[in-house]
Coordinates of C-alpha atoms in Angstrom, one line a residue:
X873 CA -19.4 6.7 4.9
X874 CA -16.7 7.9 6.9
X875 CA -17.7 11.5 7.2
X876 CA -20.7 9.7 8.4
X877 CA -19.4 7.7 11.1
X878 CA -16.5 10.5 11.8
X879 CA -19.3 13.1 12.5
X880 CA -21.7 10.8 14.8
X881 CA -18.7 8.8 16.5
X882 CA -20.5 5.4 18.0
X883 CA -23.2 5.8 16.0
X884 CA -21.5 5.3 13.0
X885 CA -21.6 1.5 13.1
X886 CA -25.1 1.6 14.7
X887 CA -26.2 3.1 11.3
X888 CA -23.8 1.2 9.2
X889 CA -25.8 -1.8 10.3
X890 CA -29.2 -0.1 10.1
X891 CA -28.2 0.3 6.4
X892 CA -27.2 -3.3 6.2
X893 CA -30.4 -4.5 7.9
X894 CA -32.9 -2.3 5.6
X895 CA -30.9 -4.2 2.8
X896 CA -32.0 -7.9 4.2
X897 CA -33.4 -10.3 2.4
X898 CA -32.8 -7.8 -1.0
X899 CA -29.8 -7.5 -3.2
X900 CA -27.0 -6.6 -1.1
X901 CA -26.4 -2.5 -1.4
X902 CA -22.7 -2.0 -3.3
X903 CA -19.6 -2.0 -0.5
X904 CA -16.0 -1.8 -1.4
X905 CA -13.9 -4.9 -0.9
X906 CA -12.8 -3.1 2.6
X907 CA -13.6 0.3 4.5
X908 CA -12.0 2.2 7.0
X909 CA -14.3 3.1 9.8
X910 CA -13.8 4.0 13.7
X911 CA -16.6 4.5 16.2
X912 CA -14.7 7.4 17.8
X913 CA -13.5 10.8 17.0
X914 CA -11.1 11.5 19.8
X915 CA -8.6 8.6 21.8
X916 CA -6.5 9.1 24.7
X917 CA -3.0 7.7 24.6
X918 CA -0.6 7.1 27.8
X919 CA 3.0 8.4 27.4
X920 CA 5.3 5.5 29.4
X921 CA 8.4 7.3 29.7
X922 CA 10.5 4.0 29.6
X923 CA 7.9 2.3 26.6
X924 CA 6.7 4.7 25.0
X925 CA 3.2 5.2 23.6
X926 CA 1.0 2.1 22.1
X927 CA -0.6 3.7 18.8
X928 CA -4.3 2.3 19.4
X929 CA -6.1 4.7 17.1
X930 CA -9.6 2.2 17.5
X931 CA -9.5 2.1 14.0
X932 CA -11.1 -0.9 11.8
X933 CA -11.5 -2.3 8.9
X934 CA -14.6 -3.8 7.6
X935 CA -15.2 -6.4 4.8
X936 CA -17.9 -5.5 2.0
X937 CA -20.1 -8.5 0.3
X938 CA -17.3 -11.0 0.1
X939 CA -14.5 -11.8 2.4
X940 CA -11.1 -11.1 2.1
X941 CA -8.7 -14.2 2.5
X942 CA -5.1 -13.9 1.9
X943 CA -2.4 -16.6 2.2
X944 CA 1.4 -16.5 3.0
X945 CA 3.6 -19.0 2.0
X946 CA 7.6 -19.6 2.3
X947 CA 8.7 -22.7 0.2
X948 CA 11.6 -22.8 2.4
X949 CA 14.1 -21.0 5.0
X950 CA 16.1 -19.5 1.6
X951 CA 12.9 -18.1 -0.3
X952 CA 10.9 -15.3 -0.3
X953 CA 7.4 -14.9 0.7
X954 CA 5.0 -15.1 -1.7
X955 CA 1.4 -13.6 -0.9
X956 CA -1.8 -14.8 -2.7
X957 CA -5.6 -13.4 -2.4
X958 CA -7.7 -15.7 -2.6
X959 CA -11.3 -14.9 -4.8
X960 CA -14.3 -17.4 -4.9
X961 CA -11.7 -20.4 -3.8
X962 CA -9.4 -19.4 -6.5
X963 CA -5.7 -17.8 -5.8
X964 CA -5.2 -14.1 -7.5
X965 CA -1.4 -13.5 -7.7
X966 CA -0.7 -10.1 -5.5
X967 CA 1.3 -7.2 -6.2
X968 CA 4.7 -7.6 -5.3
X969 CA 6.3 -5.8 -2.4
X970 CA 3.1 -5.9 -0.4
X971 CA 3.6 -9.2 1.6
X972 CA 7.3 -9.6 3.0
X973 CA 6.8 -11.5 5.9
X974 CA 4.4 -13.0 8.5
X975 CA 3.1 -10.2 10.1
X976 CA 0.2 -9.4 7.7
X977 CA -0.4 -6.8 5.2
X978 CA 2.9 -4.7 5.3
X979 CA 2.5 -1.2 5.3
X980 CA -1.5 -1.2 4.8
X981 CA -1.8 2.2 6.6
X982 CA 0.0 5.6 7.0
X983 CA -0.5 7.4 9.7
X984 CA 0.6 11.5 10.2
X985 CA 0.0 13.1 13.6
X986 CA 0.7 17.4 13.8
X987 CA 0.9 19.2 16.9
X988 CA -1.2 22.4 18.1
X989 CA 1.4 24.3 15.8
X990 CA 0.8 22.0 12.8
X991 CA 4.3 20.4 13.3
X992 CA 4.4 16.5 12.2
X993 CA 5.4 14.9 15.7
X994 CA 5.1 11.4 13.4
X995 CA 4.7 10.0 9.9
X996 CA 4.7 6.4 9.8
X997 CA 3.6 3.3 7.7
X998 CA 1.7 0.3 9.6
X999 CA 1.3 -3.5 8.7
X1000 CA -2.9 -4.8 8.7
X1001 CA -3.4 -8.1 10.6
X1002 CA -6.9 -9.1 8.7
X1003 CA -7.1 -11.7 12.0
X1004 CA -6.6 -9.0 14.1
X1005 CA -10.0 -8.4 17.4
X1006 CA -13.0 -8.0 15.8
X1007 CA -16.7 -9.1 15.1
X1008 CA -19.8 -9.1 13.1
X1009 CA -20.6 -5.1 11.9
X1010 CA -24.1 -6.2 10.5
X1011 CA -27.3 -8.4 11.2
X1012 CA -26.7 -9.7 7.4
X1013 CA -23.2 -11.0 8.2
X1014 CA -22.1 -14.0 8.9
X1015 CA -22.8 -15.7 12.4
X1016 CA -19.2 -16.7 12.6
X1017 CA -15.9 -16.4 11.0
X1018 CA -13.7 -19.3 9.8
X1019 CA -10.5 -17.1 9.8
X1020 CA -7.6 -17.4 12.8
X1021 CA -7.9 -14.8 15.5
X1022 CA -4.1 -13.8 15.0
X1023 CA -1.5 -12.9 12.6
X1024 CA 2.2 -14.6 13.7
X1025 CA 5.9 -13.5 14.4
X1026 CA 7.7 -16.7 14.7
X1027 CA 10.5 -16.6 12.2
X1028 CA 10.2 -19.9 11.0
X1029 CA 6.9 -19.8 10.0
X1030 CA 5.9 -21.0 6.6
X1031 CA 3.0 -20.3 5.6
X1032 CA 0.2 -18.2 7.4
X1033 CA -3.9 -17.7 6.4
X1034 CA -5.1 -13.9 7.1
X1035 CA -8.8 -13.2 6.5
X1036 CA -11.7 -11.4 7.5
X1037 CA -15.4 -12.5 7.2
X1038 CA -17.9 -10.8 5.0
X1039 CA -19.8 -7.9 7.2
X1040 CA -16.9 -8.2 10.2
X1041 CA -14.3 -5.8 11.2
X1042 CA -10.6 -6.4 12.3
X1043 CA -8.3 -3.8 14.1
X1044 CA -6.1 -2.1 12.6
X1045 CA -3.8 -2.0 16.0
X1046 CA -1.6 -4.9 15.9
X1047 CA 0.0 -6.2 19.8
X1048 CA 3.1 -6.5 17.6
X1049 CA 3.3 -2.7 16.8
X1050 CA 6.0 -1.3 18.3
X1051 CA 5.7 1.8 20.6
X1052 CA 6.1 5.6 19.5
X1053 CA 7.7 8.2 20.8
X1054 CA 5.3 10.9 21.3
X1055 CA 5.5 14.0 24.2
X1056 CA 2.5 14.9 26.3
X1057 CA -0.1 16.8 24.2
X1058 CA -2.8 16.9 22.1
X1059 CA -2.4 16.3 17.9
X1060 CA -4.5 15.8 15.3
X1061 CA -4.3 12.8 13.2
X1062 CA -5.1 11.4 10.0
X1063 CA -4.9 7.6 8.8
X1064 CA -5.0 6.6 5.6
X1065 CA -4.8 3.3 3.5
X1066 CA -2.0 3.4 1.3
X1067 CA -2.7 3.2 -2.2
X1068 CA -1.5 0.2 -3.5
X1069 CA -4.3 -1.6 -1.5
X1070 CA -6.9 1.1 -2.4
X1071 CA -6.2 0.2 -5.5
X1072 CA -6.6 -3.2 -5.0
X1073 CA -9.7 -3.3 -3.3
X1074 CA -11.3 -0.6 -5.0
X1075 CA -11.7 1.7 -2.0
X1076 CA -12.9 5.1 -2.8
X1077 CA -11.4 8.1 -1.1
X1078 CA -14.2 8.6 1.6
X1079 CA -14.1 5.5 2.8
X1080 CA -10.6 5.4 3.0
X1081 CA -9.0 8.2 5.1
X1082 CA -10.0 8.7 9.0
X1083 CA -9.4 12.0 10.8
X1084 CA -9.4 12.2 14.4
X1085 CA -8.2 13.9 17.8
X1086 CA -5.3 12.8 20.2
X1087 CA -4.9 13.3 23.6
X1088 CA -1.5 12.2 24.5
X1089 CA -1.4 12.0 28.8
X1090 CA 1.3 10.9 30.9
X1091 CA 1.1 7.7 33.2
X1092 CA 2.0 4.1 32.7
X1093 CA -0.3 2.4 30.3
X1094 CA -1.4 -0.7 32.0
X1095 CA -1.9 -2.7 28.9
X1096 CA 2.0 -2.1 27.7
X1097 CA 3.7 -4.9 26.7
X1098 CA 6.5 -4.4 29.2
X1099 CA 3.5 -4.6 31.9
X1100 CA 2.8 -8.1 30.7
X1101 CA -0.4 -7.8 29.1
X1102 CA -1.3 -6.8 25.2
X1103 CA -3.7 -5.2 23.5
X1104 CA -6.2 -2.6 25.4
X1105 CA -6.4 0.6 25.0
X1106 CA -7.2 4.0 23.7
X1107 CA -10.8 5.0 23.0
X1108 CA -13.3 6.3 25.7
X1109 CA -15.0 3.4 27.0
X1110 CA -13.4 0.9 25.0
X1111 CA -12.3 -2.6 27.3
X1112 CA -9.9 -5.3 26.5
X1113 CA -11.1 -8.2 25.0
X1114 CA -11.2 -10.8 27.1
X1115 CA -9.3 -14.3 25.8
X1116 CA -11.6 -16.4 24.2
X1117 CA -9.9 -19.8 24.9
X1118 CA -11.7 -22.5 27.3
X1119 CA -9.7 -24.8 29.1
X1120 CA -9.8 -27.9 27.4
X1121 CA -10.9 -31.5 29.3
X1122 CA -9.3 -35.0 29.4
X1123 CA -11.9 -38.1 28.3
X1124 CA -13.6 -38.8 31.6
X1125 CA -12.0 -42.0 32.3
X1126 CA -8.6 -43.5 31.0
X1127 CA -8.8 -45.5 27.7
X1128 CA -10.1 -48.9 27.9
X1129 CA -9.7 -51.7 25.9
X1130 CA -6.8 -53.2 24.3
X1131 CA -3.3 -50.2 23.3
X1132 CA -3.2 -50.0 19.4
X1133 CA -1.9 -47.9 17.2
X1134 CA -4.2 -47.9 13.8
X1135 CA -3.8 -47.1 10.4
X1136 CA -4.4 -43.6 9.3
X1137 CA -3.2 -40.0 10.1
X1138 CA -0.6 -39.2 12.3
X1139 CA 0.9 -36.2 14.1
X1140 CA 4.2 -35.1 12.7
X1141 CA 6.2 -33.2 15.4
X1142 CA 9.2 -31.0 13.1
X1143 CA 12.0 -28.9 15.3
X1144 CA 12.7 -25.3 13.4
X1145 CA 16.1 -24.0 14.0
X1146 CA 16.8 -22.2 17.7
X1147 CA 16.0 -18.6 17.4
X1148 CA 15.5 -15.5 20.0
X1149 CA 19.3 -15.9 21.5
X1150 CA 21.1 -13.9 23.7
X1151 CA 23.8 -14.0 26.2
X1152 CA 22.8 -13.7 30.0
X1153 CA 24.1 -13.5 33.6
X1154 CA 22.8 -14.9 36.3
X1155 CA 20.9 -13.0 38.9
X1156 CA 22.9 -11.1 41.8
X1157 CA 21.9 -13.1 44.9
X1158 CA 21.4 -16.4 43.7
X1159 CA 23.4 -19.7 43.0
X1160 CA 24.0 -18.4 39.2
X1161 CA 25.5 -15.1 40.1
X1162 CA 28.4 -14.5 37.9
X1163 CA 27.4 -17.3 35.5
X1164 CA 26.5 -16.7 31.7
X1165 CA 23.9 -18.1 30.0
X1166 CA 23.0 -18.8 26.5
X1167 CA 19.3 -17.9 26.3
X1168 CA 17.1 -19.0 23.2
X1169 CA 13.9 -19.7 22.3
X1170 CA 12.8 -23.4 20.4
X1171 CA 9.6 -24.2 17.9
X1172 CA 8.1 -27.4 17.8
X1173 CA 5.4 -27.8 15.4
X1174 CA 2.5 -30.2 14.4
X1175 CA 2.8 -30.3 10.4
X1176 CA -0.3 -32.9 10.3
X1177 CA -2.3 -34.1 9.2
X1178 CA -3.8 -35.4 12.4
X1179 CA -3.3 -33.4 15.9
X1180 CA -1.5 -34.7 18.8
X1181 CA -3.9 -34.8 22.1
X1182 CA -2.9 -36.2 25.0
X1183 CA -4.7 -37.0 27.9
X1184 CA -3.3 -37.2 31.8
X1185 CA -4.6 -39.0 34.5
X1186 CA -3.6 -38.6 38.4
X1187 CA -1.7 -41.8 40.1
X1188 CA -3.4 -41.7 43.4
X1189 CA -1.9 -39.3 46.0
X1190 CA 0.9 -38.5 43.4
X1191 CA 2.7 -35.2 41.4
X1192 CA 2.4 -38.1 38.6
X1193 CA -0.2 -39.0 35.4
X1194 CA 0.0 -41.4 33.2
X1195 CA -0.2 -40.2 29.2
X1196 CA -1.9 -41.5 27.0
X1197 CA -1.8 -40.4 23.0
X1198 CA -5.7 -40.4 20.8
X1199 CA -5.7 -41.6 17.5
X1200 CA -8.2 -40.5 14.5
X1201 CA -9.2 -41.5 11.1
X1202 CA -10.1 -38.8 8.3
X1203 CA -13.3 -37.7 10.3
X1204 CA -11.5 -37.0 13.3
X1205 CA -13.2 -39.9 14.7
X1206 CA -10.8 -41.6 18.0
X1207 CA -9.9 -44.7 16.4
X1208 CA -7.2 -46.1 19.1
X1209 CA -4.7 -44.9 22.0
X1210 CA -1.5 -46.1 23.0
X1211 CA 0.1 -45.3 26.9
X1212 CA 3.2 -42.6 26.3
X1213 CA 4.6 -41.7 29.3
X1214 CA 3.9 -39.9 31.8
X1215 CA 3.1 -36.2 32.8
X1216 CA 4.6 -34.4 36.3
X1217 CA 3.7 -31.5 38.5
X1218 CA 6.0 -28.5 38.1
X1219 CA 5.9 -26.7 41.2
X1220 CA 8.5 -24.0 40.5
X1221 CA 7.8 -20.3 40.0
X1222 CA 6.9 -19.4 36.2
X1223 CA 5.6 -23.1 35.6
X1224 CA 3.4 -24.3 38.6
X1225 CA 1.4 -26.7 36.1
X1226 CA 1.6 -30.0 34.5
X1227 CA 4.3 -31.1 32.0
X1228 CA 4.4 -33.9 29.7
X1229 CA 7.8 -35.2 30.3
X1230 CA 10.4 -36.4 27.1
X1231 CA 8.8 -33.8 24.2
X1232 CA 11.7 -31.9 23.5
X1233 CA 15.4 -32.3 24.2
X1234 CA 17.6 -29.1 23.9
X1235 CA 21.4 -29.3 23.5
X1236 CA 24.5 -27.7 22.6
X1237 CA 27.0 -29.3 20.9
X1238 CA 30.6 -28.4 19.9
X1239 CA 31.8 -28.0 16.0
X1240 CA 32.4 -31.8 16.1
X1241 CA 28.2 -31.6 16.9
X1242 CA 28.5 -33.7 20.1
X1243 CA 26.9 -32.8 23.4
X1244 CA 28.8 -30.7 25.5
X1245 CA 25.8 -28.8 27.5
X1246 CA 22.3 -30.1 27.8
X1247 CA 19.6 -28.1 28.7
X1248 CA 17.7 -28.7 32.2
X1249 CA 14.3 -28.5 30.4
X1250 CA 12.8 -31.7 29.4
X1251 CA 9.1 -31.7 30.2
X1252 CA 6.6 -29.4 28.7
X1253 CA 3.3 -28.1 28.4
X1254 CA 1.8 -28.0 24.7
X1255 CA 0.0 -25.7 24.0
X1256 CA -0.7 -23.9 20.3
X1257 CA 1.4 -20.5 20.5
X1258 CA 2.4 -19.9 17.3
X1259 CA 0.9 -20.1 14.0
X1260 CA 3.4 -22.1 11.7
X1261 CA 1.9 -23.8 8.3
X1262 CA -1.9 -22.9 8.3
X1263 CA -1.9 -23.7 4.4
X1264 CA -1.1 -27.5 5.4
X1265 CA -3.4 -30.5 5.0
X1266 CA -6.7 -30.2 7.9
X1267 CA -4.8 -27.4 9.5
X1268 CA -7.0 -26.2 12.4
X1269 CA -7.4 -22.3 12.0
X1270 CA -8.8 -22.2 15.5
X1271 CA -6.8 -24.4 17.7
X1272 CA -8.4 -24.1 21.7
X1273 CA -5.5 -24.2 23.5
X1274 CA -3.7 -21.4 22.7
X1275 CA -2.0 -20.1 26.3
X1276 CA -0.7 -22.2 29.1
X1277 CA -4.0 -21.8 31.0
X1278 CA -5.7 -23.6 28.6
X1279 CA -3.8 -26.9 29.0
X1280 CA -2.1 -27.2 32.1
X1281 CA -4.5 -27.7 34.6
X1282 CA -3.8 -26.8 38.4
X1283 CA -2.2 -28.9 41.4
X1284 CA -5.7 -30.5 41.9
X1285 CA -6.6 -31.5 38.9
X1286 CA -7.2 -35.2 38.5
X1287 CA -6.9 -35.5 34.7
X1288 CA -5.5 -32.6 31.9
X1289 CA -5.9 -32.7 28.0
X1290 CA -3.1 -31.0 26.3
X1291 CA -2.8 -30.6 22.0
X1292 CA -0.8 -29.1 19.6
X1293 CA -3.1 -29.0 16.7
X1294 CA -2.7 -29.3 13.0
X1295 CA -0.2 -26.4 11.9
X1296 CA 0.5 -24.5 15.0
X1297 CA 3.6 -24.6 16.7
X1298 CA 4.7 -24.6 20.7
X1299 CA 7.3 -22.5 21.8
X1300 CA 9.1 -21.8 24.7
X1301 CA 11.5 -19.1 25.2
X1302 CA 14.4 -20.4 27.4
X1303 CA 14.9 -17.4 29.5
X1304 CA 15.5 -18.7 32.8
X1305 CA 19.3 -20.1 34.1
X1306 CA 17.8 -23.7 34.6
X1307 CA 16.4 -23.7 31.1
X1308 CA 19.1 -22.7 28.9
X1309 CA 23.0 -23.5 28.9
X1310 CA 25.7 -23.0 30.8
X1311 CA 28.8 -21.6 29.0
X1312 CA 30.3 -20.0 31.9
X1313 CA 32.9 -22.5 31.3
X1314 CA 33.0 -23.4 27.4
X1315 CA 36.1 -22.0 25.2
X1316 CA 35.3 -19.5 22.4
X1317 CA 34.5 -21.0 19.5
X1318 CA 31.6 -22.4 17.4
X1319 CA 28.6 -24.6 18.7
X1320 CA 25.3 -26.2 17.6
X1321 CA 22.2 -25.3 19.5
X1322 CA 20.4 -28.8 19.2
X1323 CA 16.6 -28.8 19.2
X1324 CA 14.7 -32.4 18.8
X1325 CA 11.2 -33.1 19.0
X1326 CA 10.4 -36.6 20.7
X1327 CA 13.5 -37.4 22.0
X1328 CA 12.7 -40.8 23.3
X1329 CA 10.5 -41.8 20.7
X1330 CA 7.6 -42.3 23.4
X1331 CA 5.0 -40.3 20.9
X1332 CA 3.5 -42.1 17.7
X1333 CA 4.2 -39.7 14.2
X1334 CA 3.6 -40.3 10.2
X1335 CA 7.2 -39.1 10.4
X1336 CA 10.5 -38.6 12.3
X1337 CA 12.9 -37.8 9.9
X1338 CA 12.6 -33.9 10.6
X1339 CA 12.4 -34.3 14.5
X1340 CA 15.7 -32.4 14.8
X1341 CA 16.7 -29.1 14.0
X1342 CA 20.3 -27.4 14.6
X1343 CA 21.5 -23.8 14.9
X1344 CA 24.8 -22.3 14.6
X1345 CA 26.1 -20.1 16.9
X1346 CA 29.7 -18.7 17.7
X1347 CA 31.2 -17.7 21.5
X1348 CA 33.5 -14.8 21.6
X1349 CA 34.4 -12.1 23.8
X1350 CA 36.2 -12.8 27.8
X1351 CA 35.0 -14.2 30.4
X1352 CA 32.2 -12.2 32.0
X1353 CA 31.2 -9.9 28.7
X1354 CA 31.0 -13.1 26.3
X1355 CA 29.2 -12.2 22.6
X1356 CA 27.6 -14.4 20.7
X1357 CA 27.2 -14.2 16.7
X1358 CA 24.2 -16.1 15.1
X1359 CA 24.3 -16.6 11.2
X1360 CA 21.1 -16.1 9.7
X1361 CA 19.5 -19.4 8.3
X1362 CA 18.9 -19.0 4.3
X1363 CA 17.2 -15.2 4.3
X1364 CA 16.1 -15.5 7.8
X1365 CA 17.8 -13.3 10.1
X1366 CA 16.4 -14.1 13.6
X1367 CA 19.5 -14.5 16.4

């Protein structure tokens, strides 16, 4: 099969489905558990001189007759991860080594680029995102797959579901691949799963190893990360997927009836220790210049097993709605509301949307762990960023609302609905002045960053013993060139 689709290029899958659809309504033909296919046999790479060059190879992989569903679980912040496959419903131990973190299927392929002179310009190993962009490859698939559309890289997660449908493909190019180094030129490559996973999904030589032409050309690659936008790329005629998020909508009226809060599920909101930290100055020009910042980044997350959706609605001629929190019973039906606050217009630059005020508190507190800096950021947006427990009861593999646009709404919107679903997390990385802490002034020595979820207690959970999470961190250094040292937290080693 891959000579096949090597030799014809985009024609490949067009005949990988013909084979499929001559096969319908018959026995299906016999498919190894995964394949290794690409519609192209030449890409074009851009060589950012300051970024470096995103391998995109527009290479897949595609499922055979059943799908292939992995979980990743942590039992806590001092274990391991431990990676199962899951067969017919039934967890199948995997072989060690393979899964060591949250990133998806580590070193799944190896890739080996030689120059015009046969010199290896690069040998490297890459990680398999089985959520990674995709879609049906044959009319017998599947319609639709119940998998998540992304693999995750918070370091708190604990426990992540990777899978890909029967008949569909997924990338092999993960957005969280780091660049390559690469000079201007033209190399052949080859790409190759490695064999501990042909061995475990039976995956015969040809249909295993992809050879192909590179064209590396100079010029900023618009899709780099350090652009701002992930994830397009490389082959000829080949266009970035478009997000596939909707903006979600508010009830059409405010709740009526009498507040109550029912029996049944709740939301439980749990804070995961402050990670992504860093000391910062503030800019030339402004009124922080020649302050210093501690910058970090803070998880909320929804363990279940009922979302949290909140619906705004717009005072009259005001920046101002009033909240209001759903409840559900087992079959997601709305069973009750109560009123939670309220939700304000952020007009400053890198928010410009609605926040639901009092989610999360962020402080820093001295060894004695009482409040000597609190952070200016107290209202928020949810919105489902990160994937944190997808192995926990009714988590939603699919949550809607999984970027800022989804959620916030505009300056004329009368009413917003904004939910952290089962599972997923919402994080914000505090790397503005305003939102982080000032220690322009604080002694060397060592602090608590303080992260608690529903500060004021306005929100109705099953649970609030876990709303607060702390993180050591230690000051050193002089004024104006401070350092900061951030102990890992059991084997996690995110500062």
């Amino acid at each position: 099969m891959r000579t096949a689709i090597a030799a014809a290029g985009a024609a490949g899958l067009v005949a990988l489905a013909a084979t499929s659809a001559s096969a319908a309504g018959s026995a299906a033909p016999a498919r190894p558990a995964l394949a290794l296919v690409s519609p192209v046999t030449e890409v074009t790479l851009n060589a950012d001189e300051e970024f470096g060059t995103d391998l995109n190879l527009s290479t897949y992989v595609v499922a055979g007759n059943a799908p292939i569903e992995v979980r990743a679980t942590r039992a806590d912040f001092n274990s391991p991860v431990v990676a199962k496959q899951y067969v017919k419903g039934k967890p199948v131990a995997m072989p060690k080594g393979l899964v060591t973190d949250f990133s998806g299927l580590g070193k799944f392929l190896h890739v080996t680029l030689t120059d015009a002179q046969g010199k290896t310009a690069l040998d490297v190993d890459q990680s398999l995102c089985l959520n990674g962009d995709g879609s049906r490859t044959r009319p017998d698939a599947p319609a639709t797959s119940p998998y998540p559309d992304y693999c995750n890289s918070n370091p708190f997660t604990t426990g992540a579901v990777w899978g890909l449908q029967t008949g569909w493909s997924a990338s092999t190019y993960s957005y969280d691949q780091k660049p390559v180094k690469l000079a201007v030129g033209k190399y052949k490559a080859k790409i190759t799963v490695n064999k501990a996973y042909r061995d475990l999904f039976k995956i015969p030589a040809n249909q295993s190893t992809l050879t192909m032409n590179v064209n590396v050309v100079p010029g900023e690659d618009p899709c780099d990360p350090g652009h701002g936008v992930r994830g397009c790329l490389a082959a000829k005629g080949q266009k970035a997927q478009a997000s596939k998020a909707q903006p979600l909508k508010a009830n059409a009226a405010r709740p009526t009836g009498k507040p109550s809060t029912p029996k049944g599920p709740k939301p439980d909101l749990i804070s995961v220790p402050a990670w992504g930290m860093a000391i910062d100055k503030g800019e030339e020009g402004t009124p922080e210049a020649g302050r210093e910042y501690l910058s970090f980044g803070a998880t909320v997350w929804n363990a279940g097993p009922s979302p949290l959706v909140l619906d705004g609605f717009r005072r009259q001629g005001a920046d101002l709605m009033d909240a209001f929190q759903y409840f559900y019973d087992d079959k997601g039906k709305e069973i009750g509301y109560q009123n939670t606050g309220t939700m304000e217009w952020d007009p400053r630059e890198g928010h410009v949307h609605w926040h639901f005020t009092d989610f999360a508190r962020y402080s820093l507190l001295n060894a004695k762990q009482s409040e000597v800096v609190r952070s200016q950021k107290e209202a928020f947006c949810l919105a489902a960023t990160d994937m944190m427990d997808y192995t926990v009861k009714n988590a939603n593999w699919h949550p809607m609302n999984t970027d800022l646009h989804t959620a916030c709404g505009d300056h004329t919107s009368l009413s917003v609905r904004e939910v952290l679903d089962v599972g997923s997390g919402d994080t914000y990385n505090q790397t503005k002045p305003g939102q982080s802490f000032d220690i322009t002034d604080l002694p060397n020595g060592e602090y608590f960053v303080e992260v608690k979820a529903n500060p004021e207690g306005k929100l109705i959970e099953g649970n609030t013993k876990n709303n607060t999470a702390l993180r050591k961190v230690i000051l050193g250094g002089v004024k104006g060139a401070r350092t900061l040292t951030v102990p890992k937290v059991g084997v996690i080693d995110a500062p």
